[in-house]
Coordinates of C-alpha atoms in Angstrom, one line a residue:
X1 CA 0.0 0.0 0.0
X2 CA 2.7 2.3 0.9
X3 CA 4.9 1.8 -2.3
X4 CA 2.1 2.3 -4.9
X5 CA 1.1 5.5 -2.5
X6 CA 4.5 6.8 -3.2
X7 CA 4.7 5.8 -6.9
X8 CA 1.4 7.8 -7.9
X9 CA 3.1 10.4 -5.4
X10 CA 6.0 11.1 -6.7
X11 CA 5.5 10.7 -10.7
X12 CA 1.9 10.5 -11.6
X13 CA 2.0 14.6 -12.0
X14 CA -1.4 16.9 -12.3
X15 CA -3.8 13.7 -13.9
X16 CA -4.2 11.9 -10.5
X17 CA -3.9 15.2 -8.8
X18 CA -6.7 16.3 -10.4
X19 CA -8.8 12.7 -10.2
X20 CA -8.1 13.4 -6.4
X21 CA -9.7 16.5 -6.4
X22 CA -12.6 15.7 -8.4
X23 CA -13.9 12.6 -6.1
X24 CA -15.2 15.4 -3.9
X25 CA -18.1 17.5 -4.8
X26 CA -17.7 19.3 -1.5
X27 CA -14.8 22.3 -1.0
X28 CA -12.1 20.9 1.1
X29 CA -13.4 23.4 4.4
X30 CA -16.1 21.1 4.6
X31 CA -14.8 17.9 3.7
X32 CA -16.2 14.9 6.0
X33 CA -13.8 11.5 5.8
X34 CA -13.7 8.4 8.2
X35 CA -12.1 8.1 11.0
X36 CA -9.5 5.7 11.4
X37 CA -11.0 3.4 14.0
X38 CA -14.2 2.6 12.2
X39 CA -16.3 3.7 8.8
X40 CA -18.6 6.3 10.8
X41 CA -17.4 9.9 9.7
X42 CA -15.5 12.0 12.4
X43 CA -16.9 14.2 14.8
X44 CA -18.1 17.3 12.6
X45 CA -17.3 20.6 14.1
X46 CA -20.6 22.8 14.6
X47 CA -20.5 26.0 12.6
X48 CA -21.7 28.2 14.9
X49 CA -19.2 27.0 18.2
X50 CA -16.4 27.7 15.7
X51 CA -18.1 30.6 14.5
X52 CA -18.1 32.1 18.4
X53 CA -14.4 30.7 18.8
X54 CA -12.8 32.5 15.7
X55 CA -14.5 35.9 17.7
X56 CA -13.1 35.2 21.0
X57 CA -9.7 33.9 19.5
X58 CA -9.3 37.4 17.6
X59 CA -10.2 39.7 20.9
X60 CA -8.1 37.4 23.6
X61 CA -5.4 37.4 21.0
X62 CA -5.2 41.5 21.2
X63 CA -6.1 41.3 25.3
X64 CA -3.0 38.7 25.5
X65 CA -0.5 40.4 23.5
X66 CA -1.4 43.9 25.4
X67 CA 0.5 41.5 28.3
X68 CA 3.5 41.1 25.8
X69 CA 3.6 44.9 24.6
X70 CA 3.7 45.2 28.6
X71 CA 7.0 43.1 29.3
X72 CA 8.5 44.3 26.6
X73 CA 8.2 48.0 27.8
X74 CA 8.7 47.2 31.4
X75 CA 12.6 47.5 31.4
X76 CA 12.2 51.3 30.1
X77 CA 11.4 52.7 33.4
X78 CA 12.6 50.1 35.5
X79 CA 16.2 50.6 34.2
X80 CA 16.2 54.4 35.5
X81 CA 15.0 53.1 38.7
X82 CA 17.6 50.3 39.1
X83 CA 20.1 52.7 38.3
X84 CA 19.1 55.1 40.7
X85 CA 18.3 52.6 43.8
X86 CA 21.4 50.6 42.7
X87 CA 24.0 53.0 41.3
X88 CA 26.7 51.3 41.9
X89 CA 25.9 47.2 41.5
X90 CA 23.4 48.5 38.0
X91 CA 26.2 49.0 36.1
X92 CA 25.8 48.9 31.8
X93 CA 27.0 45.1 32.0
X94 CA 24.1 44.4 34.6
X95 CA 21.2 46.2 32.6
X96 CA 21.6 44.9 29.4
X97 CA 22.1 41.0 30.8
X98 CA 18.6 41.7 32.2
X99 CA 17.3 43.2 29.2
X100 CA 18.6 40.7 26.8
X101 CA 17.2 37.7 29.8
X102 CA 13.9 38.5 28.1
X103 CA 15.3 38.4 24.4
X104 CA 17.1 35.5 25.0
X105 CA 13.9 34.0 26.1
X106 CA 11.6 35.2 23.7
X107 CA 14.0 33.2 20.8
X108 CA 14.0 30.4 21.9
X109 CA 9.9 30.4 23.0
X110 CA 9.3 31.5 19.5
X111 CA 11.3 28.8 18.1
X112 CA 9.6 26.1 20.6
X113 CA 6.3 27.1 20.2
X114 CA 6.1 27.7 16.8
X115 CA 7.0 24.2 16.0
X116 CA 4.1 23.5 19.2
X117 CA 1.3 24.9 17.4
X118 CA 2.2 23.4 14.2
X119 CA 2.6 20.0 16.0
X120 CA -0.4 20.2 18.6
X121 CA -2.1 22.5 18.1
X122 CA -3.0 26.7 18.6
X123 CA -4.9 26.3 21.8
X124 CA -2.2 24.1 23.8
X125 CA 0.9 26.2 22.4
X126 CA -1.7 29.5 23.9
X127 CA -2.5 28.0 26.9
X128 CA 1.6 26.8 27.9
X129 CA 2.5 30.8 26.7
X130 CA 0.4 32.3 28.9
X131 CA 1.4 29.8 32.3
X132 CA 4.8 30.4 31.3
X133 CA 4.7 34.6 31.9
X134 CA 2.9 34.1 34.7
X135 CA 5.5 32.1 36.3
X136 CA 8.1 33.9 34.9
X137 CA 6.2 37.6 36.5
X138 CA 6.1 35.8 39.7
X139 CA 9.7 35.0 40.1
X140 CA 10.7 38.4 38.7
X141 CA 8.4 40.1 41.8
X142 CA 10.2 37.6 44.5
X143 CA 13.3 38.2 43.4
X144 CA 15.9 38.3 46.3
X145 CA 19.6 37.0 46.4
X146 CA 22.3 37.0 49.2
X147 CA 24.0 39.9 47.5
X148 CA 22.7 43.0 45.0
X149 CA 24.1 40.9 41.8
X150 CA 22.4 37.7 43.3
X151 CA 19.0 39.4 43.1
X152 CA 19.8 40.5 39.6
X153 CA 20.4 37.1 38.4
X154 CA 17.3 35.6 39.7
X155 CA 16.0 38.5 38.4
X156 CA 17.4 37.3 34.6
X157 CA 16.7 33.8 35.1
X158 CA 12.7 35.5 35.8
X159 CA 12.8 37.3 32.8
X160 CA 14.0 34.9 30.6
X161 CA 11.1 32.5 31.6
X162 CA 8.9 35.5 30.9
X163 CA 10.5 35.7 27.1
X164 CA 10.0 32.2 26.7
X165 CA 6.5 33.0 27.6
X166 CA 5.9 36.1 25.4
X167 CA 8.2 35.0 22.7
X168 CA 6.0 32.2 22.4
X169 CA 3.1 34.1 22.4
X170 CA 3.9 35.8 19.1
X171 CA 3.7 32.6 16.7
X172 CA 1.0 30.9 18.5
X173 CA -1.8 34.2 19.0
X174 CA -0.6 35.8 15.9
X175 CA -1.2 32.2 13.7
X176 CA -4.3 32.2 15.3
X177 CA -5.7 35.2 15.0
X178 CA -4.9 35.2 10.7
X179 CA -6.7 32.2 10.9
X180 CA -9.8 33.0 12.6
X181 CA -9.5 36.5 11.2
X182 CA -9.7 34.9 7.7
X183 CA -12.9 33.0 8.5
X184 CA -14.5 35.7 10.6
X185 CA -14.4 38.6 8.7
X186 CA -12.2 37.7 5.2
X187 CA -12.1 41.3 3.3
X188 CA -10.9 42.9 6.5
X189 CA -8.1 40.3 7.6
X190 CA -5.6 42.6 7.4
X191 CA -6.4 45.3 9.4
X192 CA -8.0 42.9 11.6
X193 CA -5.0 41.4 12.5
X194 CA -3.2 44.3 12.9
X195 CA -5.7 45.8 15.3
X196 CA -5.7 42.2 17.4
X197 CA -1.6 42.2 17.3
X198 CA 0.7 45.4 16.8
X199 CA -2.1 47.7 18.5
X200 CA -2.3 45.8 21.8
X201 CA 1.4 45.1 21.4
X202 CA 2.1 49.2 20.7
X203 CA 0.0 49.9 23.7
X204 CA 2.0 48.4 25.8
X205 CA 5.0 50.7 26.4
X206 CA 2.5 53.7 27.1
X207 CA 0.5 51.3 29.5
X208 CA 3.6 49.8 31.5
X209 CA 4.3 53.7 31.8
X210 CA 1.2 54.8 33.0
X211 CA 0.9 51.8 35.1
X212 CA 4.7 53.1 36.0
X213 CA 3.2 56.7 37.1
X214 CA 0.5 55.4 39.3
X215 CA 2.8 53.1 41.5
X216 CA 5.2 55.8 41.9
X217 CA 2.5 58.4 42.9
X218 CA 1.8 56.2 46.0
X219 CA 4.9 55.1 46.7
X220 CA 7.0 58.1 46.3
X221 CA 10.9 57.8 45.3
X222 CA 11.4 57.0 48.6
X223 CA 10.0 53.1 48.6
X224 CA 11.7 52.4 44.9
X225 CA 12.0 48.6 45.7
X226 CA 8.1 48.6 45.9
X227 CA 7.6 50.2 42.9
X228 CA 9.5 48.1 40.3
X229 CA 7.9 44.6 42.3
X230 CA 4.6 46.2 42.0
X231 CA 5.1 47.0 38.3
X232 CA 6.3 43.3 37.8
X233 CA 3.8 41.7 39.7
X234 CA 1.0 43.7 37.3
X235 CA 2.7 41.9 34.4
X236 CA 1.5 39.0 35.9
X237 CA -2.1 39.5 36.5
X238 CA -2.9 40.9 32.5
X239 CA -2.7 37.2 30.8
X240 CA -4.4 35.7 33.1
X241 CA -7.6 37.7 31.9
X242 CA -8.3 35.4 29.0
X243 CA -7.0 32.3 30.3
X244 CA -10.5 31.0 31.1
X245 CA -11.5 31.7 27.5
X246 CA -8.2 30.5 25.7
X247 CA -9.0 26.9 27.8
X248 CA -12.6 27.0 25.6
X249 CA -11.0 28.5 22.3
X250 CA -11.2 25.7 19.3
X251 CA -8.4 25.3 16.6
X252 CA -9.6 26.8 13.4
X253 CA -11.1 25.4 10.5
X254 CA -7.6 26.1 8.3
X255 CA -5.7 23.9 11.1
X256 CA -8.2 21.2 10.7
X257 CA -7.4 20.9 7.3
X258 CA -4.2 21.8 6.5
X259 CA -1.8 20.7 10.0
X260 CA 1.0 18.6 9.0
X261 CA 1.2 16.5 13.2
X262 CA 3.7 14.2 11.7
X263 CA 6.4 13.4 9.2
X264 CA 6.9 17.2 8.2
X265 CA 8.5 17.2 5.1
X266 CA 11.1 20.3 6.0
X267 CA 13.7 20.0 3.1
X268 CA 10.5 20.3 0.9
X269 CA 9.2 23.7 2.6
X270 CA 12.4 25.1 2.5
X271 CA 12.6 24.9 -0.9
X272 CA 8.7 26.2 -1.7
X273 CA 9.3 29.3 1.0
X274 CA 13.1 30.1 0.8
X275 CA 12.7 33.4 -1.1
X276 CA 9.8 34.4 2.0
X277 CA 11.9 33.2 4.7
X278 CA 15.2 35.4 3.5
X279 CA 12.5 38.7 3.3
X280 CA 10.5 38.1 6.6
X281 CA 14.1 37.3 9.1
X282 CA 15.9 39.7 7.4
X283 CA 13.4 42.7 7.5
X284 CA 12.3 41.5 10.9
X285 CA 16.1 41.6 11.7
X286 CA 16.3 44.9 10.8
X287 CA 13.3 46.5 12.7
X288 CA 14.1 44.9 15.7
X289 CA 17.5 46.0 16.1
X290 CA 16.7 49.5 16.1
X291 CA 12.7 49.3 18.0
X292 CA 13.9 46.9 20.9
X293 CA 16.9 48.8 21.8
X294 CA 15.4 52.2 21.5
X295 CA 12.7 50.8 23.8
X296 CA 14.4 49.7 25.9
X297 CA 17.4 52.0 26.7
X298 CA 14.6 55.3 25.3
X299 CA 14.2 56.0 29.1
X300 CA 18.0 56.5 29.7
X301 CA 18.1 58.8 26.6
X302 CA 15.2 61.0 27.5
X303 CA 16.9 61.3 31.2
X304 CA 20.2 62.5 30.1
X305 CA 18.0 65.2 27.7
X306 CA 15.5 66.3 30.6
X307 CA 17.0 69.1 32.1
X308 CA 16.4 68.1 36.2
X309 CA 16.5 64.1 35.1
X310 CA 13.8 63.3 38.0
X311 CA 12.1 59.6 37.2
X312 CA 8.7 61.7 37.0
X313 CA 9.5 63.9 34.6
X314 CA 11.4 60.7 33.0
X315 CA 8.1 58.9 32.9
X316 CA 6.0 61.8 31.8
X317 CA 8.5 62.3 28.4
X318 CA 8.5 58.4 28.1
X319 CA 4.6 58.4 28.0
X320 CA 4.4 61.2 25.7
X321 CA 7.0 59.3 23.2
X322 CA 5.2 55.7 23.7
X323 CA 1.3 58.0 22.5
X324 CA 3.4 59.2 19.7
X325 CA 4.2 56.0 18.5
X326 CA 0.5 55.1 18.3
X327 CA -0.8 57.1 15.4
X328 CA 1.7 54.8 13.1
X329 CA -0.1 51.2 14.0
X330 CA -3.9 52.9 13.0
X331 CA -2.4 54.2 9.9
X332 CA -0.4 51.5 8.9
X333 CA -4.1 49.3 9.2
X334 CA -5.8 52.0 7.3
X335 CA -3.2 51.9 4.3
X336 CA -3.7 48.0 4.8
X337 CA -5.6 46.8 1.7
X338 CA -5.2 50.2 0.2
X339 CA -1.7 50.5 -0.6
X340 CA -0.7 47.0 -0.2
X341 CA 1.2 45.2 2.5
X342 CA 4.7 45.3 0.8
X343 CA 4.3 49.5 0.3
X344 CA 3.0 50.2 3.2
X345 CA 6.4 48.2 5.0
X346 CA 8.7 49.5 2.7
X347 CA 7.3 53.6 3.9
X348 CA 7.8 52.4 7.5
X349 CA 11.4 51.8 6.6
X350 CA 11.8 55.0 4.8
X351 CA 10.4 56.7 7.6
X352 CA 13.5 55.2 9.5
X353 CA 15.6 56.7 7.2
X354 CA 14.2 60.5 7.0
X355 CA 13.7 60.8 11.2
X356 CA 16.8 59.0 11.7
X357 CA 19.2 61.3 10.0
X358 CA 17.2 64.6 11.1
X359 CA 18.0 63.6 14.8
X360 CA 21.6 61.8 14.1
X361 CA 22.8 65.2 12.0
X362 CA 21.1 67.8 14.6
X363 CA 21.2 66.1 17.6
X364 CA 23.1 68.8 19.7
X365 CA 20.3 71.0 18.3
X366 CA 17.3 69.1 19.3
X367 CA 18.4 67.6 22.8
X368 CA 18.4 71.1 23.8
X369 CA 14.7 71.9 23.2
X370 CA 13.5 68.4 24.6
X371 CA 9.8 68.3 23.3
X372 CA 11.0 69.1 20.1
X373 CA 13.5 66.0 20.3
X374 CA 10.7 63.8 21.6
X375 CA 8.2 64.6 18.9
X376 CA 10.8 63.5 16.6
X377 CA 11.8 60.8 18.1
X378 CA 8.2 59.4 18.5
X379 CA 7.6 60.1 14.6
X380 CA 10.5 57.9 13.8
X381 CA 9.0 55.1 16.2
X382 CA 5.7 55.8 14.9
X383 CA 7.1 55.4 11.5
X384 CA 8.3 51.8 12.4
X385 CA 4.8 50.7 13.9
X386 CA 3.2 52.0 10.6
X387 CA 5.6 49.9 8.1
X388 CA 7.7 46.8 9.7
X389 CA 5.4 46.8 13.6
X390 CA 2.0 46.4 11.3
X391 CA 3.2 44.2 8.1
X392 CA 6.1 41.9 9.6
X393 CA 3.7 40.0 11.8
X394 CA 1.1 40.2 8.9
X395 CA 2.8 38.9 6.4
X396 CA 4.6 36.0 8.0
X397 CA 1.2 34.9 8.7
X398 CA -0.2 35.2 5.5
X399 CA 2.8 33.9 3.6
X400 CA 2.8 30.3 4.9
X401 CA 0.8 27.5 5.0
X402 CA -1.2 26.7 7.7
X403 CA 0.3 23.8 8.1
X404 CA 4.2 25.2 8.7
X405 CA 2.7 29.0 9.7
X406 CA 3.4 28.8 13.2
X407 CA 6.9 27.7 12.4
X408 CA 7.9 29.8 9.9
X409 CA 6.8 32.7 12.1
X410 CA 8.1 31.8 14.8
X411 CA 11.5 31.6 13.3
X412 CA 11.1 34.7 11.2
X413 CA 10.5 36.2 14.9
X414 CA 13.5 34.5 16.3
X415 CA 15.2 36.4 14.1
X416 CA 13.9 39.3 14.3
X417 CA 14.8 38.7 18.4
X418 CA 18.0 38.1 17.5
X419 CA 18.5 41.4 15.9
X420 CA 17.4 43.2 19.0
X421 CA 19.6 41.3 21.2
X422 CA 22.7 42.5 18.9
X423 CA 21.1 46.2 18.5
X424 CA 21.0 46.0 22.7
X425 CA 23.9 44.5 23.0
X426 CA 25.9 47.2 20.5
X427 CA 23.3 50.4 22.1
X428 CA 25.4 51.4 24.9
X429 CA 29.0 50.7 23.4
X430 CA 27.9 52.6 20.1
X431 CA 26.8 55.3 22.6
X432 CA 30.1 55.7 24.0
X433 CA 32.5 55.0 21.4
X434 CA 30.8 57.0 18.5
X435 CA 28.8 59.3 19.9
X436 CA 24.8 59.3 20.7
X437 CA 24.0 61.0 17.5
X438 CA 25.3 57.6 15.8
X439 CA 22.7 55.3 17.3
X440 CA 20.2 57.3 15.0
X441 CA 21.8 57.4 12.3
X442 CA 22.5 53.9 12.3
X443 CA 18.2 53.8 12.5
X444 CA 18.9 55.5 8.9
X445 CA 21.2 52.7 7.7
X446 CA 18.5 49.9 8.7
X447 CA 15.9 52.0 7.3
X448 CA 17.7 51.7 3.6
X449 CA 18.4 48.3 4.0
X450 CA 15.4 47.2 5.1
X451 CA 13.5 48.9 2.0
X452 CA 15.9 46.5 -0.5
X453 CA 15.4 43.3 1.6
X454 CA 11.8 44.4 1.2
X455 CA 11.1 45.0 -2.4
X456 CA 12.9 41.9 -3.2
X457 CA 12.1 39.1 -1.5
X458 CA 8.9 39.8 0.4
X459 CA 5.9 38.6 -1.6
X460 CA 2.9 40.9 -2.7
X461 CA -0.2 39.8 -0.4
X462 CA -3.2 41.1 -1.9
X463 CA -4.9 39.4 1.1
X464 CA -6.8 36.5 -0.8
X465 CA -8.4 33.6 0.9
X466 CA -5.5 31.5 3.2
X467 CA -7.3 28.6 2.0
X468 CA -5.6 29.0 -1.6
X469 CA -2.4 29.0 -0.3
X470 CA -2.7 26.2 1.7
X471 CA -4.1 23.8 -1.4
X472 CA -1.3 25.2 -3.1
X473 CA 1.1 24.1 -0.6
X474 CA -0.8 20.9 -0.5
X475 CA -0.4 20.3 -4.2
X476 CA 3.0 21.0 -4.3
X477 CA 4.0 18.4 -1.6
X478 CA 2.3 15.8 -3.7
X479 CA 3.6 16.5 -6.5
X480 CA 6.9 16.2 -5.3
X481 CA 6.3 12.8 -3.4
X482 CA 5.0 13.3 0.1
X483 CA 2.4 11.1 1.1
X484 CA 0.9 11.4 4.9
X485 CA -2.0 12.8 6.4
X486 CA -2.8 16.6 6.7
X487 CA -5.4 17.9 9.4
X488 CA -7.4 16.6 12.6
X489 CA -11.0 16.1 13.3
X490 CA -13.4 16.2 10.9
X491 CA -11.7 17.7 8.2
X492 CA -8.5 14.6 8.6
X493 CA -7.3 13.4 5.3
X494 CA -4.5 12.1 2.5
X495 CA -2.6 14.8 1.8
X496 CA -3.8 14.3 -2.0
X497 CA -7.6 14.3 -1.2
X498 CA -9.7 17.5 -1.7
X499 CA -7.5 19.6 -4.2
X500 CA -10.0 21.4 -5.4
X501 CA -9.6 21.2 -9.4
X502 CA -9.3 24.9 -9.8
X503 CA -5.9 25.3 -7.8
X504 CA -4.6 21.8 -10.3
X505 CA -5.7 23.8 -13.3
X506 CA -4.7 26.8 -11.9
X507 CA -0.7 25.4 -11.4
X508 CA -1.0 23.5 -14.9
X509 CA -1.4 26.9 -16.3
X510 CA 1.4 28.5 -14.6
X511 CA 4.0 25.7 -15.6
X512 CA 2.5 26.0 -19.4
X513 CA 3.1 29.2 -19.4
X514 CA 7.0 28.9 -18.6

């Protein structure tokens, strides 16, 4: 059974293919096929309880990620406080191996739990991301050592639990959300997703602040150890708002069609998705070497600029620059469908490249009127949350399979993590050794780059129906020789059953045409 599987497999070509497809009537999202164990058909999923799923799975995924926005933005405060409680133990070494605890984290969550949701599912790599920050939140708030640098290793041991957490979150929520997204409402996908993912994620750096602001009104500066454990211990209490409904949440309709659980045939999507991969890591590299960093050092720039450097006045700039940044994510979904995905990324990046060299050539000039240097500041920001923030996570949803989309993702994420662990890692020392003027115009430099890696290796989405890219994926694995089983449930099947005819003819055409 196996070898004749394989020879119609891997040389029958488009003539089976298209036999395949035509033995069902039905389009492959309803597809019914036997289980296993008997002849009955599998369980059938009712329309309606997926129907109320796909809702809840968009709005928990915005609620959840508002948690991940949060941790990400925490550090920007918390690093003027640490260096003002502990001057002399805080030193640049100390505060950026805390700060890169979480990046550290977050690439290898990614990583994991990309391949998790592929493997098992959306709702058990969700439900592991969230238990994860909250453990990690809790140990960050306890944290104690013998000595000063004891506390502050516990403390990066804490946070890199968190990043596994969060990291994780990105694939898993963000796969999720497409795919319910593309059921739920398919025209408006798009801005959809971006309202569900970068918003909540963008909101988090004014909400840790504000958050930040109302601690340290009723603690004063004198009880600075309770404000930075209160301001962890909040990180822990957001995720667990939607935990009751992530428990409830089904995996979509896509998943139950298109999931590769075993046997996944890597060599073969490296070679269908090669060109994507290079343009998703490398523009996500990009972004995130100059967001994370200015994130998460933006406090200590803003207090060497304000002219009394008080933490209140620190925070109040810090909030005005994380509102700034807003605008940029509600445009960038406006331009959405308009403009197209790839435009609207590649104007991000040239935003990079106009604000960053008007602060890196006048710097001396703006740092001395400080809301002036702010506004600017938060344009450039705002400029990368209308290009890369909004598309990046849009398009490495929507330019994989379902069946290898939490994967790909998650590594186009890892990436992407990657490049903000180097851009934290070089922040300071850049700082020093060329000047603070440099770290901006560096911004420029990624900005150019990141319009090249853009225009010519990230597809053009037009934001068509998933489902065609995942029979198109399909196809192509059969034609090249894979046989297995794709999907769970009710919608469980050879991976040649259910083409539907149009996609064959559609790829017939394509290779007549060459």
């Amino acid at each position: 059974m196996i070898a004749t599987e394989e020879k119609r497999g891997s040389g029958s070509g488009e003539g089976d293919v298209m036999a395949a497809a035509e033995k069902h009537e039905r389009p492959p999202s309803v597809v019914e096929v036997a289980s296993a164990e008997s002849s009955e058909p599998a369980l059938v999923v009712q329309t309606k309880k997926q129907r109320m799923s796909d809702l809840f799975t968009i709005f928990c995924s915005g609620f959840a990620l508002i948690s991940d926005g949060y941790q990400n933005n925490l550090m920007t405060m918390t690093n003027v406080v640490f260096k003002a409680e502990y001057p002399k133990e805080y030193t640049a070494a100390v505060s950026t191996r805390v700060s890169n605890a979480l990046l550290v984290g977050q690439i290898i969550g990614q990583i994991t739990i990309g391949l998790t949701c592929d493997y098992l599912g959306r709702k058990v790599a969700i439900v592991s991301t969230t238990l994860m920050i909250v453990l990690g939140g809790i140990l960050a708030t306890a944290a104690h050592g013998a000595t000063i640098d004891g506390m502050f290793w516990m403390m990066t041991i804490a946070r890199g639990i968190v990043g596994f957490g969060a990291g994780g979150e990105y694939p898993a929520s963000s796969a999720s959300a497409t795919e319910s997204a593309n059921e739920y409402t398919l025209k408006q996908r798009g801005p959809v997703f971006i309202l569900v993912t970068n918003l909540p994620l963008a909101f988090g750096g004014p909400l840790a602040v504000i958050v930040f602001l109302i601690v340290l009104a009723i603690t004063t500066e004198a009880h600075l150890s309770t404000l930075w454990r209160v301001c962890f211990g909040i990180g822990c209490l957001l995720p667990l708002t939607v935990f009751y409904f992530r428990l409830k949440m089904l995996n979509s309709k896509l998943y139950r069609r298109g999931a590769i659980k075993k046997s996944v045939p890597y060599k073969l999507v490296l070679r269908y998705y090669w060109k994507s991969l290079i343009g998703t890591c490398g523009a996500w590299f990009l972004y995130d070497f100059v967001i994370f960093p200015n994130g998460v050092f933006s406090g200590v720039i803003i207090s060497s600029v304000v002219p009394d450097r008080s933490i209140r006045r620190t925070a109040e700039y810090q909030l005005l620059l994380g509102s700034l940044a807003l605008p940029g994510v509600l445009l960038g979904a406006y331009l959405c469908n308009r403009l197209g995905r790839k435009n609207v990324m590649m104007l991000g990046f040239v935003g990079y490249l106009v604000f960053g060299l008007i602060i890196g050539i006048a710097y001396d000039q703006l740092t001395k009127i400080t809301p002036l240097f702010i506004v600017f500041y938060g344009l450039m920001l705002s400029s990368g949350n209308l290009g890369p923030g909004d598309m990046l996570g849009l398009l490495s949803s929507e330019s994989y399979a379902t069946a290898v989309r939490g994967t790909c993702y998650g590594i186009s994420a890892a990436i992407g993590k990657a490049g903000a662990a180097i851009g934290t890692e070089a922040f300071l020392p850049i700082q020093r050794n060329l000047g603070k003027r440099w770290t901006f115009i560096i911004a420029a430099l990624c900005g150019i780059a990141g319009v090249l890696v853009t225009y010519f290796f990230i597809p053009d989405i037009s934001g068509a129906d998933l489902s065609e890219e995942d029979e198109r994926f399909r196809l192509y694995l059969v034609k090249n020789g894979w046989v297995g089983e794709m999907g769970e449930l009710d919608l469980k099947a050879a991976a040649g059953d259910g083409i539907p005819a149009e996609i064959v003819q559609e790829d017939a055409g394509e290779r007549d045409g060459k």
